[in-house]
PDB file of C-alpha atoms and ligand atoms in Angstrom:
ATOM      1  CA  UNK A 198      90.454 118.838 120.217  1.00 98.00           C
ATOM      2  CA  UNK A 199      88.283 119.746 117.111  1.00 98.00           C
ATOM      3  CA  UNK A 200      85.799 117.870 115.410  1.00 98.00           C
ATOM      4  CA  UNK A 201      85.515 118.997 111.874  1.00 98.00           C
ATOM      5  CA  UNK A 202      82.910 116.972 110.042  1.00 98.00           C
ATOM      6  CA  UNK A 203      82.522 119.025 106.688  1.00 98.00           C
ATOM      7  CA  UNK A 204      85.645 117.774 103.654  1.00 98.00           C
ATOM      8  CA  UNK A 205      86.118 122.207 102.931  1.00 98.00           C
ATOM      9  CA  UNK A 206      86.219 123.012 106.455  1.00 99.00           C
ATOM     10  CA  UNK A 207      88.853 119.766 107.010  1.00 99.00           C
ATOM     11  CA  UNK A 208      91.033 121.060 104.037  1.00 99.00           C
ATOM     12  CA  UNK A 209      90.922 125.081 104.609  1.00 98.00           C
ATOM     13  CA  UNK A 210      92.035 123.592 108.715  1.00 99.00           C
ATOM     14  CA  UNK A 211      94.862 121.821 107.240  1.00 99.00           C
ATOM     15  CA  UNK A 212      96.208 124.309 104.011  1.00 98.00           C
ATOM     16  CA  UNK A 213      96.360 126.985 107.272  1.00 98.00           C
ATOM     17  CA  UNK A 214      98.543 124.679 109.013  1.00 98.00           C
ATOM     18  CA  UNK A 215     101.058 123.873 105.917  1.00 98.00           C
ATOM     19  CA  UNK A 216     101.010 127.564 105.087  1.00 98.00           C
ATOM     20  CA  UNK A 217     102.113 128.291 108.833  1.00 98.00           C
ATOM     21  CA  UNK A 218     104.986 125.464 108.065  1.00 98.00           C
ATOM     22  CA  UNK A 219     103.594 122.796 110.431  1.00 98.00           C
ATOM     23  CA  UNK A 220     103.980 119.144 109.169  1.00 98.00           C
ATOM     24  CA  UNK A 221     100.611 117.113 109.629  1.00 98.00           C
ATOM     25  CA  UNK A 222     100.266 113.591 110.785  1.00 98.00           C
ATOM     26  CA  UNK A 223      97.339 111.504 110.035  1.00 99.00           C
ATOM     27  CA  UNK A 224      95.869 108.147 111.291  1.00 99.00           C
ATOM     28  CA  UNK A 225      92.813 107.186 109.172  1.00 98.00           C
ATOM     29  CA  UNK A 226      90.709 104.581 111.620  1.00 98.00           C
ATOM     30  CA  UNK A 227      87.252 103.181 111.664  1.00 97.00           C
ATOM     31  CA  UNK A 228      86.919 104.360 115.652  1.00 97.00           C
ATOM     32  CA  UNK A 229      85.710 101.759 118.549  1.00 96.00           C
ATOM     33  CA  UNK A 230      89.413 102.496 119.305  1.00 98.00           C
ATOM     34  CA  UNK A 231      92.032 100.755 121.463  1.00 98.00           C
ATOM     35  CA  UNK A 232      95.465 100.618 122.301  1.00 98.00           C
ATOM     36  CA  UNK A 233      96.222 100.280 118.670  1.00 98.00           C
ATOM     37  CA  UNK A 234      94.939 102.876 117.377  1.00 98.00           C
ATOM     38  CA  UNK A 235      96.185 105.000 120.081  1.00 98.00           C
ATOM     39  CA  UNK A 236     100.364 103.768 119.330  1.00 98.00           C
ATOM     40  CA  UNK A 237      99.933 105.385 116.231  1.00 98.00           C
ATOM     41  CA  UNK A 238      98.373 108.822 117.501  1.00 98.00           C
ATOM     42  CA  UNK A 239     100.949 108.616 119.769  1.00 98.00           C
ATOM     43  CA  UNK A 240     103.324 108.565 116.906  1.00 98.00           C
ATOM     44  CA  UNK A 241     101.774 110.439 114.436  1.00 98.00           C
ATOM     45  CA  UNK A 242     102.445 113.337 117.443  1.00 97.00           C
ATOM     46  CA  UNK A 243     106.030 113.123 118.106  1.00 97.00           C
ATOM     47  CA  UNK A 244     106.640 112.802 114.378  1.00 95.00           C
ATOM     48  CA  UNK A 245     104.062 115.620 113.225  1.00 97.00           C
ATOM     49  CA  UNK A 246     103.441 118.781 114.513  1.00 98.00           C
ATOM     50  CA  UNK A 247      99.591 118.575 114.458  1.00 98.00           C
ATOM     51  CA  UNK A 248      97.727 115.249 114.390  1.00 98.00           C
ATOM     52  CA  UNK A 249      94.544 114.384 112.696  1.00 99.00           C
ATOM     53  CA  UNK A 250      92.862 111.363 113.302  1.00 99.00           C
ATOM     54  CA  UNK A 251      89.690 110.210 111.144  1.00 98.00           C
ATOM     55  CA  UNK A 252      86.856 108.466 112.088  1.00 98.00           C
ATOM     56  CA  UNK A 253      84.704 106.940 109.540  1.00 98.00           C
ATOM     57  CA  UNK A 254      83.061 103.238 108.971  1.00 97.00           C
ATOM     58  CA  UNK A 255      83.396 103.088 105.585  1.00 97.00           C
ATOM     59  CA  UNK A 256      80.401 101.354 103.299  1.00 96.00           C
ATOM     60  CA  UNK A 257      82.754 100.650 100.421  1.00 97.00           C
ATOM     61  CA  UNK A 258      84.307  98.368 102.224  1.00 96.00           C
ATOM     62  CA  UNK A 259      82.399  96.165 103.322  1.00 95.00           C
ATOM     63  CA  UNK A 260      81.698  93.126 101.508  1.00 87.00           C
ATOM     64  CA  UNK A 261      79.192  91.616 103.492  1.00 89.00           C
ATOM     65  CA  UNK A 262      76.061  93.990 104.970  1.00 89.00           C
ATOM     66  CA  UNK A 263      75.648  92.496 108.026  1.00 88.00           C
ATOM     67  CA  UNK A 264      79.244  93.308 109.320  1.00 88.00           C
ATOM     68  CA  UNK A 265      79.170  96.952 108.418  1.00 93.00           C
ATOM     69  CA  UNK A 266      75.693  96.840 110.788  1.00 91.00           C
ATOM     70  CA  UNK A 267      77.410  95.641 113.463  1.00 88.00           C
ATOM     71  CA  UNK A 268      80.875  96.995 113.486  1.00 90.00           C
ATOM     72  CA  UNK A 269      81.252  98.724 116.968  1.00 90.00           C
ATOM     73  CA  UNK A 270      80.930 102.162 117.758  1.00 93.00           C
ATOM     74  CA  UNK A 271      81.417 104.508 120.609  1.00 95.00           C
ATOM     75  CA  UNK A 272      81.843 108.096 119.436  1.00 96.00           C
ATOM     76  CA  UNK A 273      81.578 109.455 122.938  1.00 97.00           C
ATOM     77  CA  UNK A 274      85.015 106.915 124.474  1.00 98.00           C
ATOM     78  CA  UNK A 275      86.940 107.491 121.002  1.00 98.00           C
ATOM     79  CA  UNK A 276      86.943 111.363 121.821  1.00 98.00           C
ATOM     80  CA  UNK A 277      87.815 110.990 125.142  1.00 98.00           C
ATOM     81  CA  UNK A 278      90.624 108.548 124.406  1.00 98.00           C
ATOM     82  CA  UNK A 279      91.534 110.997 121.242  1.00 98.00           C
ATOM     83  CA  UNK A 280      91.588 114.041 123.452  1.00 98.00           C
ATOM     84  CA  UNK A 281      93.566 112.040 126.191  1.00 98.00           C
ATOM     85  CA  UNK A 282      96.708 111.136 123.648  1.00 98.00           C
ATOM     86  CA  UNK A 283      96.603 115.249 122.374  1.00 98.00           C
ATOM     87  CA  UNK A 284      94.727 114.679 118.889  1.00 98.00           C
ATOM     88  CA  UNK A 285      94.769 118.271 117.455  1.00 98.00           C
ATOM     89  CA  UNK A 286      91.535 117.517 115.184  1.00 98.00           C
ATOM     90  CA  UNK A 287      89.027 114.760 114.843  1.00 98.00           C
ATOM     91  CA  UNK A 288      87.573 114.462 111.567  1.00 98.00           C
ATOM     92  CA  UNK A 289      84.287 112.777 112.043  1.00 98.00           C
ATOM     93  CA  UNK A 290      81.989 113.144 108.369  1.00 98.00           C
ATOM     94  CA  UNK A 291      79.120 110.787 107.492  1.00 97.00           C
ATOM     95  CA  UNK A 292      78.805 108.981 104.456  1.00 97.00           C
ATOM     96  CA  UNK A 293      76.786 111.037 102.354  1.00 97.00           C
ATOM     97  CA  UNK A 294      79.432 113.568 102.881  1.00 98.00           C
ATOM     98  CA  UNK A 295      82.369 111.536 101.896  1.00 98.00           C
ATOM     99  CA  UNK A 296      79.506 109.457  98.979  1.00 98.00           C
ATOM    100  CA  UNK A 297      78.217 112.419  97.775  1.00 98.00           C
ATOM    101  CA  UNK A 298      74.986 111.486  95.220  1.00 98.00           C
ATOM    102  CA  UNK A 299      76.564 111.095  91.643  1.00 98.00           C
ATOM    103  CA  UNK A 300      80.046 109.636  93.351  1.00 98.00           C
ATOM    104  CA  UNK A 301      81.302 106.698  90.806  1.00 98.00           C
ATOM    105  CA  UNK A 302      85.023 107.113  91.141  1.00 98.00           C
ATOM    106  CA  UNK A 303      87.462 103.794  92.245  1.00 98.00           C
ATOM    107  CA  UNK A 304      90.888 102.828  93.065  1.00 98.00           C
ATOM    108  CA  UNK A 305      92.052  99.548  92.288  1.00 98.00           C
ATOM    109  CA  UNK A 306      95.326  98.709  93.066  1.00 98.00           C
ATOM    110  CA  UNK A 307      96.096  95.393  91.581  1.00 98.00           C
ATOM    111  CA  UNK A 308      98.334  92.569  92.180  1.00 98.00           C
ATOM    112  CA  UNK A 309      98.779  93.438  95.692  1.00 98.00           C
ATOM    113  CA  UNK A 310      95.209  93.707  96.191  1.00 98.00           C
ATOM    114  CA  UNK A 311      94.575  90.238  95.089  1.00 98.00           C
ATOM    115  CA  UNK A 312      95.755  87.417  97.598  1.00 98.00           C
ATOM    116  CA  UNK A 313      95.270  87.083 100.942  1.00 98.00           C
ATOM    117  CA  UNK A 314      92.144  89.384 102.245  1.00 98.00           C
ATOM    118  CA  UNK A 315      91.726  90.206  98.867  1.00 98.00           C
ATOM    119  CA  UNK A 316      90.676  86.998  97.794  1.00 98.00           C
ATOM    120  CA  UNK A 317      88.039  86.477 100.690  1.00 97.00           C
ATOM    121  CA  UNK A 318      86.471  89.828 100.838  1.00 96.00           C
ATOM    122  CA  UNK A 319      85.754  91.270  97.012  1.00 96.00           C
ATOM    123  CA  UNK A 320      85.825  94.923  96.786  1.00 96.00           C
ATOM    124  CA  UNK A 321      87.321  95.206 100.009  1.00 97.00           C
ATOM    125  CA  UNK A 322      91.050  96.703  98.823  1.00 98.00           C
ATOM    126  CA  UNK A 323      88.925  98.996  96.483  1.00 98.00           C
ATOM    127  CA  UNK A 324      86.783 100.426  99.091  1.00 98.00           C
ATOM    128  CA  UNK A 325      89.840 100.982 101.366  1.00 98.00           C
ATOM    129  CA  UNK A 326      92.347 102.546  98.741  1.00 98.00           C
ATOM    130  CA  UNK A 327      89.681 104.829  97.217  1.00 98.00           C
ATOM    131  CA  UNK A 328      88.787 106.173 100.713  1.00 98.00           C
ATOM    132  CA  UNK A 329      92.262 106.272 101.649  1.00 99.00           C
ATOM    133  CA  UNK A 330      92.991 108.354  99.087  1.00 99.00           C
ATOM    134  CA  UNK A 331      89.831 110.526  99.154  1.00 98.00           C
ATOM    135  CA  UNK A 332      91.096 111.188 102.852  1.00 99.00           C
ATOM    136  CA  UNK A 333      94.537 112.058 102.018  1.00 99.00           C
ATOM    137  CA  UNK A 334      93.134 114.661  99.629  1.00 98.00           C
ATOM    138  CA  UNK A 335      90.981 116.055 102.171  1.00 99.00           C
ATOM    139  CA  UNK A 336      93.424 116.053 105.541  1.00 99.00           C
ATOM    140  CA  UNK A 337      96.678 116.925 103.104  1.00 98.00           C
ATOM    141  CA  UNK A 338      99.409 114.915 105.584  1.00 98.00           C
ATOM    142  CA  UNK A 339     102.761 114.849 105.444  1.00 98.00           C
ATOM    143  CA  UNK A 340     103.135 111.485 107.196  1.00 98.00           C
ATOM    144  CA  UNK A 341     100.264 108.892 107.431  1.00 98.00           C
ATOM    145  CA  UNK A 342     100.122 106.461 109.920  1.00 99.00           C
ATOM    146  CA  UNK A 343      98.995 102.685 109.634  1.00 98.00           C
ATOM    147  CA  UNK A 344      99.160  99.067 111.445  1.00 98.00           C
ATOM    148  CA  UNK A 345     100.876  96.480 110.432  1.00 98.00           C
ATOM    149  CA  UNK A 346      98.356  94.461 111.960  1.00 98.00           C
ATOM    150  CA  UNK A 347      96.289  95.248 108.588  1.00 98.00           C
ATOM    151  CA  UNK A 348      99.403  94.250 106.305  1.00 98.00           C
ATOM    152  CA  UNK A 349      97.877  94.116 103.225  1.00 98.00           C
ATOM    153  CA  UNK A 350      96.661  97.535 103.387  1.00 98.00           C
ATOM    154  CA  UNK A 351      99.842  98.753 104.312  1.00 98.00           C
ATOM    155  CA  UNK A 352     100.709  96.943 101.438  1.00 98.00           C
ATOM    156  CA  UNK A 353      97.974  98.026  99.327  1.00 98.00           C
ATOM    157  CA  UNK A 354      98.409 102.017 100.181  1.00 99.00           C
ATOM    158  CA  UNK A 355     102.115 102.168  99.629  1.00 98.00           C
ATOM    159  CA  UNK A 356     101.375 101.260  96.243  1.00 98.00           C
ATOM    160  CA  UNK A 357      98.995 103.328  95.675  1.00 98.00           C
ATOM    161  CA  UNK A 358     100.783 106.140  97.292  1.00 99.00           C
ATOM    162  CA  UNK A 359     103.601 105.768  94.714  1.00 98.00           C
ATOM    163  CA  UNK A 360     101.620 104.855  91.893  1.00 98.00           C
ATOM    164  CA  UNK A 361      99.768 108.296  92.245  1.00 98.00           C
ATOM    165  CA  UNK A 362     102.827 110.045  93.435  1.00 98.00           C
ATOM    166  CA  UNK A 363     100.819 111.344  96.377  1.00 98.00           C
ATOM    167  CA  UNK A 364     102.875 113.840  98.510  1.00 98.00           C
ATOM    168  CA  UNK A 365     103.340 111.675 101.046  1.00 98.00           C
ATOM    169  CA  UNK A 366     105.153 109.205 103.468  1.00 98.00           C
ATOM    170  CA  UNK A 367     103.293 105.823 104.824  1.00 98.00           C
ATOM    171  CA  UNK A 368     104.733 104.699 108.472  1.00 98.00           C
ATOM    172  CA  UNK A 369     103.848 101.614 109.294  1.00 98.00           C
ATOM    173  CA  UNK A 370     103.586 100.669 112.713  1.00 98.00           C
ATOM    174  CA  UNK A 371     103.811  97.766 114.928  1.00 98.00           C
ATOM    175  CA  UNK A 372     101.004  95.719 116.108  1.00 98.00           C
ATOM    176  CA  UNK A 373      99.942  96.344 119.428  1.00 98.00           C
ATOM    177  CA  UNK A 374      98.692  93.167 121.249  1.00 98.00           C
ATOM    178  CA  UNK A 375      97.106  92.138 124.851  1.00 98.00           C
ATOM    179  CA  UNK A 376      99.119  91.132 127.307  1.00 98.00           C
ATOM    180  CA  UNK A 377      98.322  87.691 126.120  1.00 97.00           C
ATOM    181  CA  UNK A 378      99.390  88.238 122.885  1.00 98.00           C
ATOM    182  CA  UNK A 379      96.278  88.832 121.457  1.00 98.00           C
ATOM    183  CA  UNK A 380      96.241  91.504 118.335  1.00 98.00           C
ATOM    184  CA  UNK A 381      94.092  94.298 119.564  1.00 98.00           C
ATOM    185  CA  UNK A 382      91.452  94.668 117.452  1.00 97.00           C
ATOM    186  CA  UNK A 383      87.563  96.854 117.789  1.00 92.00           C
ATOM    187  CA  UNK A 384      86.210  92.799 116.814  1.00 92.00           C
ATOM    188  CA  UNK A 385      87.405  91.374 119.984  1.00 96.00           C
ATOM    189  CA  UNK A 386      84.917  92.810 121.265  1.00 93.00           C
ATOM    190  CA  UNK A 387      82.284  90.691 119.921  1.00 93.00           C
ATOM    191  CA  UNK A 388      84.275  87.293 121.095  1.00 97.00           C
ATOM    192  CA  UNK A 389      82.230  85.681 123.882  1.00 97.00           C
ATOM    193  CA  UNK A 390      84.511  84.956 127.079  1.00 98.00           C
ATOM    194  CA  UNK A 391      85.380  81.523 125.348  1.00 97.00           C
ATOM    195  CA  UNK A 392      86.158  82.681 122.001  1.00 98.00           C
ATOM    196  CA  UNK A 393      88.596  84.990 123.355  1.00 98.00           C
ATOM    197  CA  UNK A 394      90.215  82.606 125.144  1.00 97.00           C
ATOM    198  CA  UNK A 395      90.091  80.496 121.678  1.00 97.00           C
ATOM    199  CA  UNK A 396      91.825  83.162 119.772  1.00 98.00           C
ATOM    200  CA  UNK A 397      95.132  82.607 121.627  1.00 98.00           C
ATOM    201  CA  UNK A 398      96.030  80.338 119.385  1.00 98.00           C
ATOM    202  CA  UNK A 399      96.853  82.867 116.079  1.00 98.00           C
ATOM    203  CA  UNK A 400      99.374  84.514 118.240  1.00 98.00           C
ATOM    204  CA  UNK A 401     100.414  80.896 119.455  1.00 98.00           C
ATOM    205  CA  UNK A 402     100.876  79.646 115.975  1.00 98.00           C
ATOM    206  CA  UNK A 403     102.816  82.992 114.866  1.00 98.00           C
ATOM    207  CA  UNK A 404     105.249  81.921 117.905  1.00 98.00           C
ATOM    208  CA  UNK A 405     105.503  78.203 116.709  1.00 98.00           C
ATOM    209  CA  UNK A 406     105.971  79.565 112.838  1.00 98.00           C
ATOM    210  CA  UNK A 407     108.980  82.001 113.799  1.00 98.00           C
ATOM    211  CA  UNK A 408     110.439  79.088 116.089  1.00 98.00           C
ATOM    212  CA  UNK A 409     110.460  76.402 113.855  1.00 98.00           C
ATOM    213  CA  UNK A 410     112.512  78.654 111.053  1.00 98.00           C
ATOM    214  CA  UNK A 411     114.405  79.761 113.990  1.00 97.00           C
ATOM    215  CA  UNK A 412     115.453  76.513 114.499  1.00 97.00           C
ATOM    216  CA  UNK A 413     116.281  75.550 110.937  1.00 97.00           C
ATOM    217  CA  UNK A 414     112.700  74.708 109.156  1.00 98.00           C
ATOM    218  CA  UNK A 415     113.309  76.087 105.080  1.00 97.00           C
ATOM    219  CA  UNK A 416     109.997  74.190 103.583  1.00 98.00           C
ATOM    220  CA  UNK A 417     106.844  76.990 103.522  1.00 98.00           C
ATOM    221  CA  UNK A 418     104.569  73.337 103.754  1.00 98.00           C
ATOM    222  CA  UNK A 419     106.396  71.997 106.923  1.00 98.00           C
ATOM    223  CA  UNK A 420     105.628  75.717 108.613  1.00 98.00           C
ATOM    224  CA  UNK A 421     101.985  75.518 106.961  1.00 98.00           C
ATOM    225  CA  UNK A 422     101.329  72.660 108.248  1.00 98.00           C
ATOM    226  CA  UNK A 423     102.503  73.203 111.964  1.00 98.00           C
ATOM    227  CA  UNK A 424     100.489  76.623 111.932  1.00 98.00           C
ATOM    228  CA  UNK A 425      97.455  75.044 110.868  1.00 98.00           C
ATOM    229  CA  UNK A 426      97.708  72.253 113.358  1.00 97.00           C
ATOM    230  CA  UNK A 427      97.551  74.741 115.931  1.00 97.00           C
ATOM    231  CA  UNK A 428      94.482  76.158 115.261  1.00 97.00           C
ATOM    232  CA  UNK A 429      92.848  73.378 114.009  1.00 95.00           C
ATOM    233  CA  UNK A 430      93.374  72.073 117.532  1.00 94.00           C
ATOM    234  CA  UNK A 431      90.835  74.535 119.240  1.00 92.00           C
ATOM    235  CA  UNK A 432      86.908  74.105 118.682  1.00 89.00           C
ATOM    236  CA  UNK A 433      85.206  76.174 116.867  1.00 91.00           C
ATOM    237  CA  UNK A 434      87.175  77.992 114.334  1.00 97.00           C
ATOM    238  CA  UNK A 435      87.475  77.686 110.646  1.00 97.00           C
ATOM    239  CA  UNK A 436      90.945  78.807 108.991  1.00 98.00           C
ATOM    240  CA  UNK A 437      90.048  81.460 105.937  1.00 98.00           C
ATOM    241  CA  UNK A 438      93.248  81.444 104.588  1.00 98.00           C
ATOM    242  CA  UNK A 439      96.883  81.002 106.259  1.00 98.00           C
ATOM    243  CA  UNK A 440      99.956  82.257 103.767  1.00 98.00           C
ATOM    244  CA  UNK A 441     103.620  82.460 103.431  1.00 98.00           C
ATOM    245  CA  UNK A 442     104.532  85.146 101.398  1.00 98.00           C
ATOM    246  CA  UNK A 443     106.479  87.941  99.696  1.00 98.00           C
ATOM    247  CA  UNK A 444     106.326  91.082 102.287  1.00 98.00           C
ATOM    248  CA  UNK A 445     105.945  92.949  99.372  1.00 98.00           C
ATOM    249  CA  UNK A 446     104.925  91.232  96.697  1.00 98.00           C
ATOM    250  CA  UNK A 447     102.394  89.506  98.487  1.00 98.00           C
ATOM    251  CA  UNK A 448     103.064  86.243  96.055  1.00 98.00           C
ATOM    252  CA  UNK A 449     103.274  82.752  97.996  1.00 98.00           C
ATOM    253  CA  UNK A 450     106.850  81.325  98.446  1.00 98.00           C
ATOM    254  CA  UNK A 451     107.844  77.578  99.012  1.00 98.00           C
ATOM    255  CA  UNK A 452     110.655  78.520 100.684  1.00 98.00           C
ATOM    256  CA  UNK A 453     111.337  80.440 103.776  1.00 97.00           C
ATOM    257  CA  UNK A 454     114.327  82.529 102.599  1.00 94.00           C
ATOM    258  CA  UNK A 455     114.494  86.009 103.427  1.00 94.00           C
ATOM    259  CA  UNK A 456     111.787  88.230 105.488  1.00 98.00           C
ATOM    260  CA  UNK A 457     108.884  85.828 104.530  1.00 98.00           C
ATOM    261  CA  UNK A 458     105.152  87.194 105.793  1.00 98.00           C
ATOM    262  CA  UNK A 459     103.013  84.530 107.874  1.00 98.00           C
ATOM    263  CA  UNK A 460      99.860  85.779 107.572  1.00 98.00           C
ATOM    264  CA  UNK A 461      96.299  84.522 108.790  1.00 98.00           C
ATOM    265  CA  UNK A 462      92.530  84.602 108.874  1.00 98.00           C
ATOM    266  CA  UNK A 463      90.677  83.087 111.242  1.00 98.00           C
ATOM    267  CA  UNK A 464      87.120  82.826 112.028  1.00 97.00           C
ATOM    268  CA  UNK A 465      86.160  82.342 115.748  1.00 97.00           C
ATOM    269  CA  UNK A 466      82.451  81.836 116.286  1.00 96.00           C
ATOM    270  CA  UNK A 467      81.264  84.422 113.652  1.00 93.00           C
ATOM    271  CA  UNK A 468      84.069  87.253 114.157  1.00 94.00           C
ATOM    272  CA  UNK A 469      86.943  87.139 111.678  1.00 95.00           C
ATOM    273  CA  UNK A 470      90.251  88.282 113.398  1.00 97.00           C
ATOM    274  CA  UNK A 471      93.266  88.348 111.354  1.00 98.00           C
ATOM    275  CA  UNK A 472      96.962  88.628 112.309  1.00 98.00           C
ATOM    276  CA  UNK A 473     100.730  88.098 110.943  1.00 98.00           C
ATOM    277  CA  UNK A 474     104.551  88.498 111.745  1.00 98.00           C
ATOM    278  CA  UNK A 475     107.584  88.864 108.792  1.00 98.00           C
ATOM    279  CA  UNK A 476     109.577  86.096 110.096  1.00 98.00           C
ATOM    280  CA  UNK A 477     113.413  87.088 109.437  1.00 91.00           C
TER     281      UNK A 477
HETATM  282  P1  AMP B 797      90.650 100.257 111.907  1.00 55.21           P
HETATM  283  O1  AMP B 797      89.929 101.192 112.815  1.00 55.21           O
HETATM  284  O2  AMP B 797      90.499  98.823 112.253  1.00 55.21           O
HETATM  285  O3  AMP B 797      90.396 100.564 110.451  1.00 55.21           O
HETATM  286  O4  AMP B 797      92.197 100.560 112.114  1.00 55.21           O
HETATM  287  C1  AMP B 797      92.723 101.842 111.937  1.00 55.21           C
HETATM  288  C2  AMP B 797      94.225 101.762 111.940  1.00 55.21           C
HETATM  289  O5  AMP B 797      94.669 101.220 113.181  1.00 55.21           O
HETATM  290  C3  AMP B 797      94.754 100.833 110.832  1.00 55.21           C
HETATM  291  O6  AMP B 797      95.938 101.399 110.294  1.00 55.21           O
HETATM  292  C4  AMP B 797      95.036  99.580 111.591  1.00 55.21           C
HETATM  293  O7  AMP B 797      96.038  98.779 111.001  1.00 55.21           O
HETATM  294  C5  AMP B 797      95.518 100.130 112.920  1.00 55.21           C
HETATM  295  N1  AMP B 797      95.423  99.107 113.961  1.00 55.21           N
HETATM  296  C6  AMP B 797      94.350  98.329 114.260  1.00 55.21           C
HETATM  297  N2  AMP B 797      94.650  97.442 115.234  1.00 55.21           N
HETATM  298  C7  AMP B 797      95.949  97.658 115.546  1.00 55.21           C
HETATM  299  C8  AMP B 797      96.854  97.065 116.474  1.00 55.21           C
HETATM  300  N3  AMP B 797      96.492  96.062 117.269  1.00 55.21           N
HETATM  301  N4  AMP B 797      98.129  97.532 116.518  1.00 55.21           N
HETATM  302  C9  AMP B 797      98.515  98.546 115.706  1.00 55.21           C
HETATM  303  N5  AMP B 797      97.715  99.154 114.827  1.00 55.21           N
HETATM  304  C10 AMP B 797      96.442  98.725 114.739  1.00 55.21           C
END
């Protein structure tokens, strides 16, 4: 595997490969990786020829200080895991490379932008679609790879993607979970023993959410309601927001007709996990 760190070397790496005909696949990540992250590498390789993944805790977009401080990282386990799954190239810059002095360029994507996440973490959606994009420029992919786990951003980039007409196709991709049902995700590391045990109950109230419609439940309220029961029943944990939505349009429905989104925040202790399931 190669670690390119430099934006011209990372663009002269990947023009060679399109001009020798090979389709690129990239996954864009924050590293402290997992299973997760790994599905889509995974992916990215039997869809791609070559596969770049990035590794970059991006400033922009964080709202709050304190949680870009202590976002985990392990450089040294993410290459060895990246190496492991046949990553062709890890691009690994710092932030005065990709923040250059001078830098004052944004992306705002709008409506989509807005609810959910959006509404709970300012300048979050902006800081992800302007590095997004800054990284698409800079790897050139044919396909890129993200996690529905994040569904907003998914949400957010395919937007973006066609708003700009950027040459390229978004996959989306599963979310991978524990074998308890637990989304993977580099914060559950910071969940004390408890805690973890605690955040069983998004999953749990995903399950009872899908099972109720499944059973003949219409009324977005009656599901609301049911979902937040759930995890109001545990100690210690604050709801940020839980939604019924659009899949697309991310707008709130009353009604649970169609491929409706369930999606939630949850703080547990002081980490913030989300997760969310299109109920059909
Ligand atoms: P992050 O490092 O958290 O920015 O995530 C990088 C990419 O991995 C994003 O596209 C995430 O949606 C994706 N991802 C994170 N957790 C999971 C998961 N449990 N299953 C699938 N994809 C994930």
């Amino acid at each position: 595997m190669k670690i390119i760190s430099h934006i011209t070397d990372m663009q002269r790496w990947s023009e060679a490969r399109r001009l020798a005909g090979k389709t690129i696949a990239f996954v864009p990540t924050m590293g402290f990786l997992h299973e997760g992250h790994l599905s889509l590498v995974r992916e990215g390789k039997k869809r791609g020829d070559v596969v770049i993944v990035s590794i970059f805790v991006n400033p922009m977009q964080f709202n709050q200080q304190a949680d870009f401080a202590t976002y985990p990282r392990s450089l040294e386990q993410d290459q060895l895991m990246l190496e492991e799954v046949g990553t062709d190239v890890l691009f690994y810059p710092n932030a005065p490379e990709i923040y250059p002095e001078g830098f004052q360029t944004a992306i705002e994507v709008d409506k989509v932008s807005q609810p959910l996440c959006g509404a709970f973490r300012p300048g979050h959606f902006r800081g992800v679609a302007t590095v997004v994009a800054k990284l698409f420029n800079i790897t050139k992919p044919h396909f890129a790879l993200f996690g529905e786990k994040d569904f907003q951003q998914c949400v957010v980039i395919k937007r973006m993607v066609k708003d700009l007409n950027f040459d390229l196709e978004v996959l989306p991709m599963p979310t991978v979970r524990e074998p308890d049902g637990l989304a993977m995700s580099s914060r559950n590391a910071r969940l004390s023993p408890t805690e973890r045990q605690t955040s069983l109950c998004l999953a749990r109230a995903l399950h009872r959410a899908q099972d109720l419609v499944a059973h003949g439940e219409r009324q977005a309220s009656s599901v609301l309601q049911a979902v937040q029961e759930i995890i109001t029943g545990e100690g210690g944990v604050r709801i940020e927001y839980i939604s019924l939505c659009h899949p697309e349009t991310l707008e709130e429905v009353a009604e649970v007709s169609g491929p409706t989104l369930l999606a939630l925040a949850v703080w547990v202790g002081d980490v913030r996990l989300i997760d969310n399931c299109v109920i059909r």
